[in-house]
Coordinates of C-alpha atoms in Angstrom, one line a residue:
Chain A
X1 CA 19.3 23.2 168.2
X2 CA 16.9 25.5 166.6
X3 CA 14.5 27.6 168.4
X4 CA 12.8 30.9 167.8
X5 CA 15.0 32.6 170.4
X6 CA 18.1 31.6 168.4
X7 CA 16.8 33.5 165.4
X8 CA 16.3 36.8 167.2
X9 CA 17.1 39.7 166.9
X10 CA 14.7 40.2 164.0
X11 CA 16.3 42.4 161.3
X12 CA 14.3 45.6 160.9
X13 CA 14.8 45.8 157.2
X14 CA 14.5 42.9 154.9
X15 CA 16.9 42.0 152.2
X16 CA 15.5 42.0 148.7
X17 CA 15.7 38.2 148.5
X18 CA 14.0 37.8 151.9
X19 CA 10.7 36.1 152.3
X20 CA 8.5 37.5 149.6
X21 CA 5.1 37.2 151.2
X22 CA 5.7 39.4 154.3
X23 CA 6.9 42.7 152.8
X24 CA 3.8 42.8 150.6
X25 CA 1.5 43.0 153.6
X26 CA 3.4 44.6 156.5
X27 CA 0.3 45.8 158.2
X28 CA -1.3 42.3 158.3
X29 CA 2.1 41.0 159.6
X30 CA 2.2 43.6 162.4
X31 CA -1.4 42.7 163.3
X32 CA -0.7 39.0 163.5
X33 CA 2.3 39.8 165.7
X34 CA 0.0 41.8 168.0
X35 CA -2.4 38.8 168.1
X36 CA 0.5 36.6 169.1
X37 CA 1.5 39.0 171.9
X38 CA -2.1 39.1 173.1
X39 CA -2.5 35.3 173.2
X40 CA 0.9 34.9 174.9
X41 CA -0.2 37.4 177.5
X42 CA -3.5 35.6 178.1
X43 CA -1.6 32.4 178.7
X44 CA 0.8 33.9 181.2
X45 CA -1.8 36.0 183.1
X46 CA -2.7 33.2 185.5
X47 CA 0.9 32.8 186.4
X48 CA 1.4 36.6 186.8
X49 CA -1.8 36.6 188.9
X50 CA -0.4 33.9 191.1
X51 CA 2.8 35.8 191.7
X52 CA 1.0 39.1 192.4
X53 CA -1.5 37.5 194.7
X54 CA 1.2 35.7 196.6
X55 CA 2.7 39.1 197.4
X56 CA -0.6 40.6 198.7
X57 CA -2.0 40.4 202.2
X58 CA -4.9 37.9 202.6
X59 CA -7.4 40.8 202.8
X60 CA -6.2 42.3 199.5
X61 CA -6.0 38.9 197.8
X62 CA -9.6 38.2 198.4
X63 CA -11.3 41.3 197.0
X64 CA -13.8 41.5 194.1
X65 CA -12.9 43.3 191.8
X66 CA -9.2 42.4 192.3
X67 CA -7.0 45.0 194.0
X68 CA -4.1 45.1 191.5
X69 CA -2.2 48.0 193.2
X70 CA -2.5 46.8 196.8
X71 CA 0.7 47.1 198.8
X72 CA 3.1 44.2 198.5
X73 CA 4.0 42.0 201.4
X74 CA 5.8 38.7 202.0
X75 CA 3.2 37.5 204.5
X76 CA 1.9 34.8 202.2
X77 CA 5.4 33.3 202.0
X78 CA 5.9 33.7 205.8
X79 CA 2.6 31.8 206.4
X80 CA 3.6 29.1 203.9
X81 CA 6.9 28.6 205.7
X82 CA 5.1 28.4 209.0
X83 CA 5.2 31.8 210.6
X84 CA 2.0 31.9 212.7
X85 CA 0.7 28.7 211.1
X86 CA 3.1 26.2 212.5
X87 CA 3.3 24.6 209.0
X88 CA 6.6 23.2 207.9
X89 CA 7.0 22.5 204.2
X90 CA 10.8 21.9 204.3
X91 CA 10.7 18.1 204.8
X92 CA 8.4 17.8 201.8
X93 CA 10.5 20.1 199.7
X94 CA 13.7 18.2 200.7
X95 CA 12.0 14.9 199.9
X96 CA 11.1 16.2 196.5
X97 CA 14.6 17.4 195.9
X98 CA 16.1 14.1 197.1
X99 CA 13.7 12.0 195.0
X100 CA 14.2 14.2 191.9
X101 CA 18.0 14.5 192.1
X102 CA 18.8 11.0 193.1
X103 CA 16.4 9.4 190.5
X104 CA 17.9 11.7 187.8
X105 CA 21.4 10.6 188.7
X106 CA 20.3 6.9 188.6
X107 CA 18.6 7.5 185.3
X108 CA 21.8 8.9 183.8
X109 CA 23.8 6.0 185.2
X110 CA 21.5 3.5 183.5
X111 CA 20.6 5.5 180.4
X112 CA 24.1 6.6 179.2
X113 CA 25.6 3.1 178.8
X114 CA 22.3 1.9 177.3
X115 CA 22.3 4.8 174.8
X116 CA 25.9 4.0 174.0
X117 CA 24.8 0.4 173.1
X118 CA 22.0 1.8 171.0
X119 CA 24.0 4.3 169.0
X120 CA 27.8 4.2 168.9
X121 CA 28.2 0.4 169.0
X122 CA 24.6 -0.6 168.3
X123 CA 23.4 -4.0 169.3
X124 CA 21.3 -5.9 166.7
X125 CA 17.7 -4.9 166.5
X126 CA 18.5 -1.7 168.4
X127 CA 15.3 0.0 167.2
X128 CA 13.2 -2.8 168.7
X129 CA 14.9 -2.1 172.0
X130 CA 14.3 1.6 171.7
X131 CA 10.6 1.0 171.1
X132 CA 10.4 -1.4 174.0
X133 CA 11.6 1.4 176.3
X134 CA 9.2 3.8 174.8
X135 CA 6.2 1.5 175.1
X136 CA 6.9 1.2 178.9
X137 CA 6.5 5.0 179.2
X138 CA 3.1 4.8 177.5
X139 CA 1.4 2.3 179.8
X140 CA -0.6 4.1 182.5
X141 CA 1.1 4.1 185.9
X142 CA -2.3 3.7 187.6
X143 CA -2.6 0.2 186.3
X144 CA 0.6 -0.9 188.1
X145 CA -0.2 1.0 191.3
X146 CA -1.8 -1.7 193.3
X147 CA 1.0 -4.4 193.0
X148 CA 3.6 -1.6 193.8
X149 CA 1.5 -0.7 196.8
X150 CA 1.2 -4.3 198.0
X151 CA 4.9 -4.9 197.5
X152 CA 5.8 -1.7 199.4
X153 CA 3.5 -2.8 202.3
X154 CA 5.0 -6.3 202.3
X155 CA 8.6 -5.1 202.2
X156 CA 8.1 -2.2 204.6
X157 CA 9.0 0.4 202.0
X158 CA 5.7 2.4 202.3
X159 CA 6.5 6.0 203.1
X160 CA 10.1 5.5 202.2
X161 CA 11.6 8.0 199.7
X162 CA 13.8 5.2 198.1
X163 CA 10.7 3.5 196.7
X164 CA 9.8 6.8 194.9
X165 CA 13.4 7.1 193.7
X166 CA 13.3 3.7 192.1
X167 CA 9.8 4.3 190.5
X168 CA 10.8 7.7 189.2
X169 CA 13.9 6.2 187.7
X170 CA 11.9 3.7 185.8
X171 CA 9.4 6.4 184.8
X172 CA 12.1 8.6 183.3
X173 CA 14.5 6.0 181.9
X174 CA 12.7 5.7 178.5
X175 CA 12.9 9.4 177.9
X176 CA 16.5 9.6 179.0
X177 CA 17.5 6.6 176.7
X178 CA 15.8 8.2 173.8
X179 CA 17.3 11.6 174.4
X180 CA 20.7 10.4 175.1
X181 CA 20.7 8.1 172.1
X182 CA 19.9 11.1 169.8
X183 CA 22.8 13.1 171.3
X184 CA 25.3 10.2 171.2
X185 CA 24.3 9.5 167.6
X186 CA 25.8 12.9 166.7
X187 CA 29.3 11.7 167.9
X188 CA 31.4 11.0 164.8
X189 CA 32.3 7.3 165.2
X190 CA 35.2 7.7 162.7
X191 CA 37.0 10.1 165.0
X192 CA 36.6 7.7 167.9
X193 CA 38.1 4.9 165.9
X194 CA 40.9 7.1 164.4
X195 CA 41.7 8.3 167.8
X196 CA 42.0 4.9 169.3
X197 CA 44.2 3.8 166.3
X198 CA 46.5 6.7 166.7
X199 CA 46.9 5.7 170.4
X200 CA 45.1 8.7 171.8
X201 CA 44.1 7.9 175.3
X202 CA 40.5 7.1 176.1
X203 CA 40.3 10.1 178.4
X204 CA 41.6 12.5 175.8
X205 CA 39.1 11.2 173.3
X206 CA 36.3 11.5 175.8
X207 CA 37.3 15.0 176.7
X208 CA 38.0 16.4 173.3
X209 CA 35.5 14.6 171.1
X210 CA 32.7 13.2 173.1
X211 CA 32.2 15.7 175.9
X212 CA 31.5 18.8 173.8
X213 CA 28.7 17.0 172.0
X214 CA 27.3 14.9 174.9
X215 CA 27.5 17.3 177.9
X216 CA 24.8 19.7 176.8
X217 CA 22.7 16.6 176.0
X218 CA 23.2 15.2 179.5
X219 CA 22.3 18.6 181.0
X220 CA 19.0 18.8 179.0
X221 CA 18.1 15.2 179.8
X222 CA 18.7 15.8 183.5
X223 CA 16.6 18.9 183.6
X224 CA 13.7 17.1 181.9
X225 CA 13.9 14.0 184.2
X226 CA 14.1 16.4 187.1
X227 CA 10.9 18.2 186.0
X228 CA 8.9 14.9 185.6
X229 CA 10.0 13.6 189.0
X230 CA 9.3 16.8 190.8
X231 CA 5.8 17.1 189.3
X232 CA 4.6 13.5 190.0
X233 CA 1.6 13.2 192.3
X234 CA -0.2 9.9 192.0
X235 CA 2.6 7.6 193.1
X236 CA 3.8 10.0 195.8
X237 CA 0.2 10.4 197.1
X238 CA -0.4 6.7 197.3
X239 CA 2.9 5.4 198.5
X240 CA 4.1 8.1 201.0
X241 CA 2.7 9.4 204.3
X242 CA 4.0 11.8 206.8
X243 CA 7.7 10.9 206.5
X244 CA 8.4 10.8 202.8
X245 CA 5.7 13.0 201.4
X246 CA 6.8 15.2 198.5
X247 CA 6.0 18.8 197.7
X248 CA 3.0 18.0 195.4
X249 CA 1.6 15.8 198.2
X250 CA 2.1 18.7 200.6
X251 CA 0.2 21.0 198.2
X252 CA -2.8 18.7 198.2
X253 CA -3.3 20.0 201.8
X254 CA -4.5 23.2 200.2
X255 CA -7.3 21.5 198.2
X256 CA -10.0 22.4 200.6
X257 CA -10.5 26.1 201.4
X258 CA -9.4 27.3 204.9
X259 CA -10.9 30.7 205.3
X260 CA -8.7 33.5 203.9
X261 CA -5.7 31.7 202.6
X262 CA -5.4 32.8 198.9
X263 CA -2.1 34.6 199.2
X264 CA -0.7 31.6 201.1
X265 CA -2.0 29.1 198.4
X266 CA -0.4 31.3 195.6
X267 CA 2.9 31.5 197.6
X268 CA 2.9 27.7 198.0
X269 CA 2.1 27.1 194.3
X270 CA 4.8 29.5 193.3
X271 CA 7.5 28.1 195.7
X272 CA 6.8 24.5 194.6
X273 CA 6.8 25.5 190.9
X274 CA 9.9 27.6 191.1
X275 CA 12.4 24.7 190.5
X276 CA 10.4 23.5 187.5
X277 CA 10.3 27.0 186.1
X278 CA 14.0 27.4 186.4
X279 CA 14.8 23.9 185.0
X280 CA 12.3 24.4 182.2
X281 CA 13.6 27.8 181.1
X282 CA 17.2 26.4 181.3
X283 CA 16.2 23.5 179.1
X284 CA 13.9 25.5 176.8
X285 CA 15.6 24.6 173.6
X286 CA 15.6 20.9 174.3
X287 CA 12.2 20.9 176.0
X288 CA 10.3 19.7 172.9
X289 CA 12.7 16.9 172.3
X290 CA 12.2 15.6 175.8
X291 CA 8.5 16.0 175.8
X292 CA 8.1 14.2 172.5
X293 CA 10.3 11.4 173.9
X294 CA 13.0 12.3 171.4
X295 CA 10.9 12.0 168.4
X296 CA 11.1 15.7 167.5
X297 CA 14.3 17.6 167.4
Chain B
X1 CA 18.7 19.8 161.1
X2 CA 19.0 23.0 163.0
X3 CA 22.0 24.2 161.2
X4 CA 20.4 23.9 157.8
X5 CA 17.3 25.5 159.2
X6 CA 19.0 28.5 160.6
X7 CA 21.0 28.9 157.4
X8 CA 17.9 29.0 155.3
X9 CA 16.0 31.2 157.8
X10 CA 18.7 33.8 158.4
X11 CA 18.9 34.7 154.8
X12 CA 20.8 37.9 154.2
X13 CA 23.3 37.4 157.1
X14 CA 26.1 35.1 156.2
X15 CA 25.9 32.1 158.6
X16 CA 29.2 30.4 159.6
X17 CA 29.5 27.4 157.3
X18 CA 29.5 24.2 159.5
X19 CA 31.9 21.5 158.4
X20 CA 30.1 18.9 156.3
X21 CA 29.0 16.0 158.5
X22 CA 31.0 12.8 157.9
X23 CA 29.2 10.0 156.0
X24 CA 27.7 7.3 158.2
X25 CA 30.0 4.4 158.7
X26 CA 29.0 1.1 157.1
X27 CA 28.0 -1.5 159.7
X28 CA 30.6 -4.1 160.4
X29 CA 30.2 -7.4 158.5
X30 CA 28.1 -10.2 160.0
X31 CA 30.7 -12.5 161.6
X32 CA 32.6 -9.6 163.2
X33 CA 29.3 -8.3 164.5
X34 CA 28.1 -11.5 166.1
X35 CA 31.3 -12.1 167.9
X36 CA 31.1 -8.7 169.5
X37 CA 27.4 -8.9 170.3
X38 CA 27.9 -10.0 173.9
X39 CA 30.2 -7.0 174.7
X40 CA 27.8 -4.7 172.8
X41 CA 24.8 -5.9 174.8
X42 CA 26.5 -5.5 178.2
X43 CA 26.0 -1.8 178.7
X44 CA 22.3 -2.1 177.7
X45 CA 21.5 -4.9 180.2
X46 CA 21.2 -2.9 183.4
X47 CA 18.7 -0.5 182.0
X48 CA 16.7 -3.2 180.3
X49 CA 16.6 -5.5 183.3
X50 CA 15.6 -2.6 185.6
X51 CA 12.8 -1.5 183.3
X52 CA 11.4 -5.0 182.9
X53 CA 11.4 -5.6 186.6
X54 CA 9.9 -2.2 187.7
X55 CA 7.4 -1.7 184.9
X56 CA 6.4 -5.1 183.5
X57 CA 6.1 -7.2 186.6
X58 CA 3.5 -5.0 188.3
X59 CA 1.3 -5.1 185.2
X60 CA 1.5 -8.9 185.2
X61 CA 0.4 -8.9 188.8
X62 CA -2.4 -6.5 188.1
X63 CA -3.6 -8.8 185.4
X64 CA -3.6 -11.8 187.8
X65 CA -5.3 -9.8 190.6
X66 CA -8.0 -8.6 188.1
X67 CA -9.3 -12.2 188.0
X68 CA -9.4 -12.5 191.8
X69 CA -11.9 -11.8 194.5
X70 CA -9.7 -9.7 196.7
X71 CA -10.9 -7.0 199.1
X72 CA -8.6 -6.1 202.0
X73 CA -11.6 -5.7 204.2
X74 CA -12.7 -9.3 203.7
X75 CA -9.4 -11.2 203.7
X76 CA -11.1 -14.6 204.1
X77 CA -13.0 -14.3 200.8
X78 CA -10.0 -14.2 198.6
X79 CA -10.2 -16.4 195.6
X80 CA -10.7 -16.8 191.9
X81 CA -13.3 -14.6 190.4
X82 CA -13.1 -15.3 186.8
X83 CA -14.5 -12.4 184.8
X84 CA -16.5 -11.2 187.7
X85 CA -14.5 -8.0 188.3
X86 CA -14.7 -7.1 184.6
X87 CA -18.4 -7.7 184.6
X88 CA -18.8 -5.4 187.6
X89 CA -16.4 -2.8 186.1
X90 CA -18.4 -2.7 182.9
X91 CA -21.8 -2.8 184.4
X92 CA -21.3 -0.6 187.5
X93 CA -22.8 2.9 186.9
X94 CA -19.9 4.7 188.5
X95 CA -17.3 2.8 186.5
X96 CA -19.1 3.3 183.2
X97 CA -19.5 7.0 184.0
X98 CA -15.8 7.1 184.7
X99 CA -14.9 5.5 181.4
X100 CA -17.2 8.0 179.6
X101 CA -15.7 10.9 181.6
X102 CA -12.1 9.8 180.7
X103 CA -13.0 9.7 177.0
X104 CA -14.7 13.1 177.0
X105 CA -11.9 14.7 179.1
X106 CA -9.2 13.3 176.9
X107 CA -10.9 14.1 173.6
X108 CA -11.9 17.7 174.5
X109 CA -8.5 18.6 176.1
X110 CA -6.5 17.1 173.3
X111 CA -8.5 18.5 170.4
X112 CA -8.8 22.0 171.8
X113 CA -5.2 22.3 172.8
X114 CA -4.1 20.9 169.4
X115 CA -6.2 23.5 167.6
X116 CA -5.1 26.3 169.8
X117 CA -1.5 25.0 169.7
X118 CA -1.5 25.0 165.9
X119 CA -2.9 28.5 165.7
X120 CA -0.3 29.8 168.1
X121 CA 2.5 27.8 166.4
X122 CA 1.5 29.4 163.0
X123 CA 1.6 32.8 164.6
X124 CA 5.0 32.2 166.2
X125 CA 6.4 30.8 163.0
X126 CA 6.3 34.4 161.6
X127 CA 8.9 37.0 162.3
X128 CA 7.7 39.7 164.6
X129 CA 9.2 41.8 167.3
X130 CA 9.6 40.0 170.6
X131 CA 8.9 36.5 169.2
X132 CA 11.2 34.9 171.7
X133 CA 9.4 36.6 174.6
X134 CA 6.0 35.5 173.4
X135 CA 7.3 31.9 173.0
X136 CA 8.6 32.0 176.6
X137 CA 5.3 33.4 177.9
X138 CA 3.5 30.6 176.1
X139 CA 5.7 27.9 177.6
X140 CA 5.2 29.1 181.2
X141 CA 1.9 27.3 181.9
X142 CA 3.6 24.0 181.2
X143 CA 6.2 24.8 183.8
X144 CA 3.8 25.1 186.7
X145 CA 3.7 21.9 188.8
X146 CA 0.3 20.3 187.8
X147 CA -1.0 20.3 191.4
X148 CA 0.0 23.9 191.8
X149 CA -1.7 24.8 188.5
X150 CA -4.9 23.0 189.6
X151 CA -4.8 24.8 192.9
X152 CA -4.3 28.1 191.1
X153 CA -7.3 27.6 188.9
X154 CA -9.5 26.3 191.7
X155 CA -8.8 29.0 194.3
X156 CA -7.4 32.0 192.5
X157 CA -9.3 32.0 189.2
X158 CA -12.5 29.9 189.4
X159 CA -13.5 31.0 193.0
X160 CA -16.9 32.6 192.8
X161 CA -16.3 35.2 195.5
X162 CA -12.9 36.5 194.8
X163 CA -11.5 34.5 191.8
X164 CA -9.8 36.4 189.0
X165 CA -12.5 35.4 186.5
X166 CA -15.4 36.9 188.5
X167 CA -13.3 39.7 189.6
X168 CA -12.6 40.7 186.0
X169 CA -16.4 40.4 185.3
X170 CA -17.1 42.8 188.2
X171 CA -14.4 45.2 187.0
X172 CA -15.8 45.2 183.4
X173 CA -19.4 45.7 184.6
X174 CA -18.3 48.5 186.9
X175 CA -16.6 50.1 183.9
X176 CA -20.0 50.3 182.2
X177 CA -21.6 51.6 185.4
X178 CA -23.4 48.4 186.3
X179 CA -23.4 47.0 189.9
X180 CA -24.9 43.6 189.1
X181 CA -22.2 41.7 187.2
X182 CA -22.8 38.0 186.5
X183 CA -20.9 35.9 189.1
X184 CA -21.1 32.3 188.1
X185 CA -19.9 29.6 190.3
X186 CA -17.7 28.1 187.6
X187 CA -16.7 24.7 189.2
X188 CA -20.3 23.9 190.4
X189 CA -22.0 25.0 187.2
X190 CA -19.6 23.3 184.8
X191 CA -17.3 21.0 186.8
X192 CA -15.9 19.0 183.9
X193 CA -15.4 22.1 181.7
X194 CA -13.5 23.7 184.6
X195 CA -11.1 20.7 184.8
X196 CA -10.8 20.8 181.0
X197 CA -10.0 24.5 180.9
X198 CA -7.2 24.1 183.4
X199 CA -5.8 21.2 181.5
X200 CA -6.1 23.0 178.1
X201 CA -4.2 25.9 179.6
X202 CA -1.4 23.5 180.6
X203 CA -1.3 21.4 177.4
X204 CA -1.6 24.0 174.7
X205 CA 2.1 24.9 175.2
X206 CA 3.0 21.3 174.7
X207 CA 1.2 21.0 171.4
X208 CA 2.5 24.4 170.4
X209 CA 6.1 23.3 170.9
X210 CA 5.7 20.1 168.9
X211 CA 3.9 21.8 166.1
X212 CA 6.4 24.7 166.0
X213 CA 9.2 22.2 165.7
X214 CA 7.3 20.7 162.9
X215 CA 6.8 24.0 161.1
X216 CA 10.4 24.9 161.5
X217 CA 11.5 21.6 159.9
X218 CA 9.6 22.5 156.6
X219 CA 11.8 22.7 153.5
X220 CA 11.6 26.5 153.2
X221 CA 13.1 26.8 149.8
X222 CA 10.3 24.7 148.3
X223 CA 7.7 26.9 150.0
X224 CA 9.4 30.0 148.8
X225 CA 9.4 28.6 145.3
X226 CA 5.7 28.0 145.5
X227 CA 5.2 31.6 146.6
X228 CA 7.2 32.9 143.7
X229 CA 5.2 30.6 141.4
X230 CA 2.1 32.5 142.6
X231 CA 0.7 30.1 145.1
X232 CA -1.5 31.9 147.7
X233 CA -0.8 31.7 151.4
X234 CA -3.9 29.4 151.8
X235 CA -2.7 27.1 149.0
X236 CA 0.7 26.8 150.5
X237 CA -0.8 26.0 153.9
X238 CA -3.4 23.5 152.5
X239 CA -1.1 21.6 150.1
X240 CA 2.4 22.0 151.6
X241 CA 2.4 23.0 155.3
X242 CA -0.6 20.9 156.5
X243 CA 0.6 17.6 154.9
X244 CA 4.0 18.2 156.4
X245 CA 2.4 19.0 159.8
X246 CA 0.1 16.1 159.8
X247 CA 2.6 13.7 161.4
X248 CA 3.4 16.3 164.1
X249 CA -0.3 16.8 164.7
X250 CA -0.7 13.0 165.1
X251 CA 2.3 12.9 167.5
X252 CA 1.0 15.7 169.6
X253 CA -2.5 14.3 169.7
X254 CA -1.3 10.8 170.6
X255 CA 1.2 11.8 173.2
X256 CA -1.3 14.2 174.7
X257 CA -3.9 11.5 174.8
X258 CA -1.5 9.1 176.6
X259 CA -0.7 11.7 179.2
X260 CA -4.3 13.0 179.7
X261 CA -6.0 9.6 179.9
X262 CA -3.7 9.1 182.9
X263 CA -4.5 12.5 184.4
X264 CA -5.1 12.4 188.1
X265 CA -3.8 15.7 189.5
X266 CA -6.4 18.1 188.0
X267 CA -9.4 15.9 188.8
X268 CA -8.1 15.2 192.3
X269 CA -7.4 18.8 193.1
X270 CA -10.1 20.8 191.4
X271 CA -13.2 18.7 192.1
X272 CA -11.8 15.8 194.2
X273 CA -13.6 13.5 191.7
X274 CA -16.9 15.0 192.7
X275 CA -19.7 16.5 190.5
X276 CA -19.4 13.7 187.9
X277 CA -15.7 14.5 187.0
X278 CA -14.2 11.2 188.3
X279 CA -12.1 9.7 185.6
X280 CA -10.7 6.2 185.5
X281 CA -7.4 6.9 187.2
X282 CA -9.3 8.7 190.0
X283 CA -11.8 5.9 190.4
X284 CA -9.1 3.3 190.4
X285 CA -7.2 5.2 193.1
X286 CA -10.4 5.4 195.2
X287 CA -11.4 1.7 194.6
X288 CA -8.1 0.5 195.8
X289 CA -6.9 3.2 198.2
X290 CA -10.2 3.9 200.0
X291 CA -12.5 0.9 199.2
X292 CA -9.6 -1.6 199.2
X293 CA -11.3 -3.6 196.5
X294 CA -8.1 -4.9 194.9
X295 CA -9.8 -7.2 192.4
X296 CA -12.0 -4.5 190.9
X297 CA -9.3 -1.8 190.9
X298 CA -7.1 -4.2 188.9
X299 CA -9.8 -5.0 186.4
X300 CA -10.4 -1.2 185.9
X301 CA -6.6 -0.8 185.5
X302 CA -6.5 -3.5 182.8
X303 CA -9.4 -1.6 181.0
X304 CA -7.2 1.5 181.1
X305 CA -4.3 -0.4 179.7
X306 CA -6.3 -1.9 176.9
X307 CA -7.6 1.6 176.0
X308 CA -4.1 3.0 176.1
X309 CA -2.6 0.2 174.0
X310 CA -4.7 1.2 171.1
X311 CA -3.5 4.8 171.3
X312 CA 0.1 3.8 172.2
X313 CA 0.3 1.5 169.1
X314 CA -0.6 4.4 166.8
X315 CA 1.7 6.7 168.7
X316 CA 4.6 4.3 168.4
X317 CA 4.0 4.1 164.7
X318 CA 4.1 7.8 164.3
X319 CA 7.2 8.1 166.4
X320 CA 8.7 5.4 164.3
X321 CA 8.0 7.2 161.0
X322 CA 9.5 10.5 162.3
X323 CA 12.4 8.6 163.8
X324 CA 13.3 7.0 160.4
X325 CA 13.0 10.3 158.7
X326 CA 15.4 11.9 161.2
X327 CA 17.8 9.0 160.8
X328 CA 17.7 9.1 157.1
X329 CA 18.7 12.7 157.0

């Protein structure tokens, strides 16, 4: 897959047949590069500020003007994890992990066979099926919230992590089907057929032909489903309570100010975002494909 | 797509030549195909059945409840309400305000992040030192959990006493020897704009990524030919890049709208729906979760669905066009 990072490193000198517009105005080009750096920096400043503040003491975090060079401490993180505050974010973090990982596995179990039936051996009208999946992702969750809540109340599944797992699976299934289809479509069908005619075992075909193409796709799909599940708030907030609350729900406990707690808030925001940052950077090249529901490669 | 792209971009270096892709196999003939249909459908069914049950059934129930009088506080008054809930949704001041807020929030956030995203994508499409680093920096806001991002803006940036915005104002004013810097209370003064800024910060990277992918799928040889033929940069942008980008702009705008119409996290966290920022998802959440008026919440839900269907239909058409182009390649 193409990405800007793939193209780096930038060659310092251009070949004569290189892009003709840039060598003519190297100064304008350098200026635009500088502007890009500046804008990129502006966008990342809030995140850097969050990390820096999380490493300051509460007194240093709440100064005006900001104390950039204040001594660093892990007190914010200690408070977030309950030292001196009695808070315990671990159940919420573990619930988020369970909901995200288990739903991602379920998504893959359902999406890979479906994607197979939409690409390698396509059913009739397979594009209609694709667009049906996509349309379910576009309907607002909030409009189905009440029946889901009533069902959960009736069946005793309120505040049960499995309810979230099922809902997150359905939320991510369309994205996974679209992504996995586009990866499976790259498997050369002729080779599969030739291999089966030559009597090559199914396992060998899978390992030597299918896996190299499909495994990176499965990895990218998993990361993106993981991110969407980990981020979800509305369903978790409505359907869970003290037992099954997820990390975003735990974070809503910081909505109202509680005296000097800025370092702790920033530590909390960073800890909860860390898995998404890791997954997102790992899936960077495939991110756009997942976010555009597979429409853009 | 990517191989041709890199080959045409990395001019000068010799890219390893990839093996030519095999031609697409012709579909099997009709009779053969029909006989195999059952087996072909089997792997699809679990996902399809699961999706229908979990996503479609709740909407049908919502539709039914929206025509009912149903408030959990008054269980004995449950019954058929006709269009009563819709009438109250569309005449109630709060609900109408919520509809308006939803529209404003969505339009502002989508338009501004599209424009910013396009400017940044154009900048990042050029070669310059550290382009990969800048791209990574740009993506970072999108990788902060939405609630965490909203908390960050609310407490660490917008806070009037020690937030970074006012802190920076103080620092700048001090620099010029002044001790009375402006210290606006951002969220109180401009609540909706505060929510919008936080959302624009998170969604500009999304738009940028889609538009950058669009820019990088341009046929570069044609553009170079235009340059050699004497077309100005502006002419190339206006008559070649922009028409090519149009579908990607549409896609970004439509997908962005679909996500932001549904936004709950930022409104819930930054203003808790106060100060006139309550959008429809927040009001629906309140109506059913706190007021327990199930009938009205459902009617409002149906209103959101109707609004979304219009956007979603357009979005599906755009995806379909792009999808056919990708498949035709």
